[in-house]
PDB file of C-alpha atoms and ligand atoms in Angstrom:
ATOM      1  CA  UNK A1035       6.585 -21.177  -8.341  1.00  0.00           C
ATOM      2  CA  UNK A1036       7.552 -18.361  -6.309  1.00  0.00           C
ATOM      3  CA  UNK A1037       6.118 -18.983  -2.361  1.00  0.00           C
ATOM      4  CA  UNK A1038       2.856 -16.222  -2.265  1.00  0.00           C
ATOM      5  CA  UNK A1039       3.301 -13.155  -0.024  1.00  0.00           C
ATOM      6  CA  UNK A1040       1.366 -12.573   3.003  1.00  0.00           C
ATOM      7  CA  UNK A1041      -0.651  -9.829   0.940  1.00  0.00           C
ATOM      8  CA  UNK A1042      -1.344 -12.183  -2.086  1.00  0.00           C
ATOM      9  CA  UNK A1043      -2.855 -14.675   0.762  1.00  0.00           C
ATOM     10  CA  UNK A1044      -5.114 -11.641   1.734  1.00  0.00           C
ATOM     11  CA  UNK A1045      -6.331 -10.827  -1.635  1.00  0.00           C
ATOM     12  CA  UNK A1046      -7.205 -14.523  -2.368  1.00  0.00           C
ATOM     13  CA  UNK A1047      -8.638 -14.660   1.131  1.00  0.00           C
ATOM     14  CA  UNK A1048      -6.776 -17.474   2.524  1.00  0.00           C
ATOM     15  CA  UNK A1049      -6.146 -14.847   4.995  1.00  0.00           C
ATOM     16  CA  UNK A1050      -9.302 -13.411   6.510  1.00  0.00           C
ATOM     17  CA  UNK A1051      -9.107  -9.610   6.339  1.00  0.00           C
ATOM     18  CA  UNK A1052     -11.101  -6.874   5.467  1.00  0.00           C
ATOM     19  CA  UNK A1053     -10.949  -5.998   1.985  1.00  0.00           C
ATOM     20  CA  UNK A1054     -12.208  -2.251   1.165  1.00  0.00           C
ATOM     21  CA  UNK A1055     -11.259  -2.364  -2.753  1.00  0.00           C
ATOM     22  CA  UNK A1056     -10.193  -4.494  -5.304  1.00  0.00           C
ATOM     23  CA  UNK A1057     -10.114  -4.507  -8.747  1.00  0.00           C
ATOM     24  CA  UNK A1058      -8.498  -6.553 -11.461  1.00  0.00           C
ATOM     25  CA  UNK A1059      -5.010  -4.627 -10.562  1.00  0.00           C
ATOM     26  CA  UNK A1060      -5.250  -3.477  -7.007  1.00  0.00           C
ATOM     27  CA  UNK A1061      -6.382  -4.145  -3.280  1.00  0.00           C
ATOM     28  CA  UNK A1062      -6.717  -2.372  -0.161  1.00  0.00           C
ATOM     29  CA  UNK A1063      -7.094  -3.401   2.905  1.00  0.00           C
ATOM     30  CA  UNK A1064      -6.280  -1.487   6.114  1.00  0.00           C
ATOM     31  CA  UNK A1065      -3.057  -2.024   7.934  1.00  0.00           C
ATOM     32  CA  UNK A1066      -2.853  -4.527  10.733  1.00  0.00           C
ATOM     33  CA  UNK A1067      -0.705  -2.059  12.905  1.00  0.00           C
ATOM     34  CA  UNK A1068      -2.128   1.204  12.160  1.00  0.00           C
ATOM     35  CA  UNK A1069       0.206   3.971  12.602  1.00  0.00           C
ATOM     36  CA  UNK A1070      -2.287   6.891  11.989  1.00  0.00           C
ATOM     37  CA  UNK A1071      -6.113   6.921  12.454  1.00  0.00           C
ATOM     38  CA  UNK A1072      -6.554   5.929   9.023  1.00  0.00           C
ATOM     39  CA  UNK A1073      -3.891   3.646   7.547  1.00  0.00           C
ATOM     40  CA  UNK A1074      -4.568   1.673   4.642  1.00  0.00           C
ATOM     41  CA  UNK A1075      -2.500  -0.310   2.456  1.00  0.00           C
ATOM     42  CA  UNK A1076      -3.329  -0.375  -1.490  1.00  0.00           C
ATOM     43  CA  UNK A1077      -1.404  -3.512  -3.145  1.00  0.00           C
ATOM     44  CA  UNK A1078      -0.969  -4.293  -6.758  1.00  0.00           C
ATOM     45  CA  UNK A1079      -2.392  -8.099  -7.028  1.00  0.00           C
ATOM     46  CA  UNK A1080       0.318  -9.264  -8.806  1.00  0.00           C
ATOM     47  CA  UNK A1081       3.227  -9.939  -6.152  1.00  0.00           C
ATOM     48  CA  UNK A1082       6.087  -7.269  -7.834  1.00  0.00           C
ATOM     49  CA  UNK A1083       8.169  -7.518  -5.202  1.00  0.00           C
ATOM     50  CA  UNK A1084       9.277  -3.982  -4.740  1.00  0.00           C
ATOM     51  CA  UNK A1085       9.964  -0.587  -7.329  1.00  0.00           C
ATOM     52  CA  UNK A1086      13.311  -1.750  -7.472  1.00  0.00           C
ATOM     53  CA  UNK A1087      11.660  -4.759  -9.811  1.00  0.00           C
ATOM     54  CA  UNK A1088       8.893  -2.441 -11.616  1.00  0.00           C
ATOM     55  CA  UNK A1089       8.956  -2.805 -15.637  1.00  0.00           C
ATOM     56  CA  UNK A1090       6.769  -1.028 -17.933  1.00  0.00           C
ATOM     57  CA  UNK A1091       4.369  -3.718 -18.546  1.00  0.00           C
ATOM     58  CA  UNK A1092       3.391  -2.682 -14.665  1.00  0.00           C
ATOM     59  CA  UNK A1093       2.761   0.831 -15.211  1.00  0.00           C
ATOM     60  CA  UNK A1094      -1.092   0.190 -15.499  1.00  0.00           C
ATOM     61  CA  UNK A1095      -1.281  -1.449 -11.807  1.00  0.00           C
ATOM     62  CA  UNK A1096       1.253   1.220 -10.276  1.00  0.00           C
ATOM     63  CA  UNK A1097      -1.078   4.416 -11.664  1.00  0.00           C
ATOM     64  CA  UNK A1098      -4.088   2.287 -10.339  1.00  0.00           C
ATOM     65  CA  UNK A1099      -2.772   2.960  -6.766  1.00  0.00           C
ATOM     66  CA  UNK A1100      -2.700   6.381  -7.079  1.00  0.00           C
ATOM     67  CA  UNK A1101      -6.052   6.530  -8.453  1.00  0.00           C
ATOM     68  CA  UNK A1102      -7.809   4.647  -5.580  1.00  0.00           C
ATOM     69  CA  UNK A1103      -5.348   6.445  -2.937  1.00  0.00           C
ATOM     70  CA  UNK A1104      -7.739   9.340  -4.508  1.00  0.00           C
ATOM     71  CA  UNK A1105     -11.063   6.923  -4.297  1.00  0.00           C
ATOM     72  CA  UNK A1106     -10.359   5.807  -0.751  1.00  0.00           C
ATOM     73  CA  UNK A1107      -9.343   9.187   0.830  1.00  0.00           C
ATOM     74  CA  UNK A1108     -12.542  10.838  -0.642  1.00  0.00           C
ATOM     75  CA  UNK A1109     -14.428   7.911   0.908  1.00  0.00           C
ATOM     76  CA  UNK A1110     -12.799   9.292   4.310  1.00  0.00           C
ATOM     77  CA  UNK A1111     -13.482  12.499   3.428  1.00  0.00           C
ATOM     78  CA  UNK A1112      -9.658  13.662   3.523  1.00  0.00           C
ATOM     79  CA  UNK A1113      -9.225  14.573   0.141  1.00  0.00           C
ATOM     80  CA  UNK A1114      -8.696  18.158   0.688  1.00  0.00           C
ATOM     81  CA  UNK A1115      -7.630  18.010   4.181  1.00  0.00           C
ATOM     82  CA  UNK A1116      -4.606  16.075   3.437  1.00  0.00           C
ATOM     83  CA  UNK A1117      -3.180  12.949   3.843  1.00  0.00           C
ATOM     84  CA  UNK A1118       0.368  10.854   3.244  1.00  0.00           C
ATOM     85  CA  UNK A1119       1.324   8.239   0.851  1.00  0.00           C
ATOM     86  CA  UNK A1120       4.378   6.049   1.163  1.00  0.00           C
ATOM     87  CA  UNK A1121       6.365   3.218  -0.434  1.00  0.00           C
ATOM     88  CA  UNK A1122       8.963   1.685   1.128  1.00  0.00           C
ATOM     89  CA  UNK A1123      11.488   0.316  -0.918  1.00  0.00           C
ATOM     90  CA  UNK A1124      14.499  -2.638  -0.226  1.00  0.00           C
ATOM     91  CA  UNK A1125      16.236  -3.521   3.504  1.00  0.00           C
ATOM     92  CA  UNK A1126      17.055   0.096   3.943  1.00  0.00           C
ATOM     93  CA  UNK A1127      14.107   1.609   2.929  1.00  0.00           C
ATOM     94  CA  UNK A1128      12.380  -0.782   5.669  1.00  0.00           C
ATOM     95  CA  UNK A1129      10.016  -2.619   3.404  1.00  0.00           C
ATOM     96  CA  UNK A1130       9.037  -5.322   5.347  1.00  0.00           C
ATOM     97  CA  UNK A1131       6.536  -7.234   2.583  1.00  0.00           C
ATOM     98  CA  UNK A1132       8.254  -7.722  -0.590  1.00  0.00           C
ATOM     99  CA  UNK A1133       4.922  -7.164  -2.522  1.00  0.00           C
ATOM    100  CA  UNK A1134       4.527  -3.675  -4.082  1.00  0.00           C
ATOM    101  CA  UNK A1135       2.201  -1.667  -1.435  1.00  0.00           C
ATOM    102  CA  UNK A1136       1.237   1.987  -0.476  1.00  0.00           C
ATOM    103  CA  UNK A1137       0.909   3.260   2.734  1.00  0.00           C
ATOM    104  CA  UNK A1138      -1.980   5.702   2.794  1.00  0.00           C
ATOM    105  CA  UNK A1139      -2.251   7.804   6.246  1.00  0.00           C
ATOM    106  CA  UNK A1140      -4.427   9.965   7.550  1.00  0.00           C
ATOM    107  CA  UNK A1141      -6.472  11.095  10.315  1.00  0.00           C
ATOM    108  CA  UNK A1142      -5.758  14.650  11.849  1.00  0.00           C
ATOM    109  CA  UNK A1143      -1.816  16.585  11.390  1.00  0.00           C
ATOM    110  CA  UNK A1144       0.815  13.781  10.790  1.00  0.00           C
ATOM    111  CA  UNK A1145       3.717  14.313  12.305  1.00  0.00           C
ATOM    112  CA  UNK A1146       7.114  15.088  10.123  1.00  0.00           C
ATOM    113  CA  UNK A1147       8.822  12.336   8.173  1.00  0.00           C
ATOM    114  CA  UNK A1148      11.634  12.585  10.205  1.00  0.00           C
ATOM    115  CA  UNK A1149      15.592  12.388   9.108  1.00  0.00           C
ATOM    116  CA  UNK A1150      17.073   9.171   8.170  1.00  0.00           C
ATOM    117  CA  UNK A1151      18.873   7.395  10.843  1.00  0.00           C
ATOM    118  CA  UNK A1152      22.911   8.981  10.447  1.00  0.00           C
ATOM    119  CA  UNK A1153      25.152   5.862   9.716  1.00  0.00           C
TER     120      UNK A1153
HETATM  121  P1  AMP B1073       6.369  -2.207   4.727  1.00  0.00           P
HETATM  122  O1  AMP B1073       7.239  -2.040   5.931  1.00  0.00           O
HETATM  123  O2  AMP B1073       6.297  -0.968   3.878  1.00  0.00           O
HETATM  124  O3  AMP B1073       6.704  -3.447   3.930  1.00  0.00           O
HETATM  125  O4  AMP B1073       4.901  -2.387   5.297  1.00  0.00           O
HETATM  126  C1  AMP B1073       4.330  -3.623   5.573  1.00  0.00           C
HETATM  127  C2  AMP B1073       3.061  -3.361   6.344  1.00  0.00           C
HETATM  128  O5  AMP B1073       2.244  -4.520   6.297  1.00  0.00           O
HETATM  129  C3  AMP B1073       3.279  -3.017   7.819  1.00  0.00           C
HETATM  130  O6  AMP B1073       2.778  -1.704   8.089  1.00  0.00           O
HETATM  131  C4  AMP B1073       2.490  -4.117   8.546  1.00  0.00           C
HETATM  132  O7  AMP B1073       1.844  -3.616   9.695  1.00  0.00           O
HETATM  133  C5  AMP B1073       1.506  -4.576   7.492  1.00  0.00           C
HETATM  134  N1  AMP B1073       1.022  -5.939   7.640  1.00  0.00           N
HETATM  135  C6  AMP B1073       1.745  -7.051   7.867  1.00  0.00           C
HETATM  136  N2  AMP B1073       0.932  -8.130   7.945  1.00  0.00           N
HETATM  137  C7  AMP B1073      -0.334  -7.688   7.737  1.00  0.00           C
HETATM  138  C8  AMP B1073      -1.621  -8.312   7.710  1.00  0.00           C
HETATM  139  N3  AMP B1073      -1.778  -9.623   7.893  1.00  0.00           N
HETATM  140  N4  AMP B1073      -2.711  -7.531   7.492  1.00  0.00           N
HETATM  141  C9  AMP B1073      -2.563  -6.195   7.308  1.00  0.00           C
HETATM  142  N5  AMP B1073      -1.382  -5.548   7.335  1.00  0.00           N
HETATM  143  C10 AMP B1073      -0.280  -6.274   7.551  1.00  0.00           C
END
């Protein structure tokens, strides 16, 4: 059986963390080294290792996200102000946890995305 990620240990809660959703497709929980006043991290619960591995069978879980990316920034009341969602995707794409994730940020003006680093 494939090892479990760090995030799979924090939905099961062999990891203590605070848990602000879950459902029977997705957690959230906010990010250990917030990089924005608000920075939460919604997680499918089934450990698909990245959107380079999605199939169809997961589009249920990866429209869930989206859906309580809505639910959580109303909850911060920054559903109209604005806000940033991310996925990081493979080595160069700097995903770090190879379990499906979005970054939501917010909190105030975020600064630009930036430009990749030239090669
Ligand atoms: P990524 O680089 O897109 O894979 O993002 C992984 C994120 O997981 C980073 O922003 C980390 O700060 C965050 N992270 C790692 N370990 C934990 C943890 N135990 N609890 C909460 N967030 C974590």
């Amino acid at each position: 059986m494939a090892e479990e990620t760090i995030f799979t240990k924090i939905i099961n809660g062999t990891i203590p963390s605070k848990i602000i959703y879950h459902d029977e497709l997705v957690s959230a929980f906010a990010d250990i080294n917030p990089k924005a006043e608000h920075h939460i991290l919604i997680v499918t619960n089934k450990p698909i290792p990245s959107v380079a591995e999605v199939t169809k069978d997961d589009e249920p879980a990866l429209g869930r996200l989206f859906t309580v990316a809505r639910k959580i920034a109303e909850d911060l009341n920054v559903n109209e102000s604005g806000y940033r969602l991310i996925v990081n995707v493979g080595k160069d794409g700097g995903q770090e946890v190879p379990h499906i994730h979005m970054h939501l940020l917010a909190g105030g003006k975020l600064g630009g995305l930036g430009f990749p680093d030239k090669k």
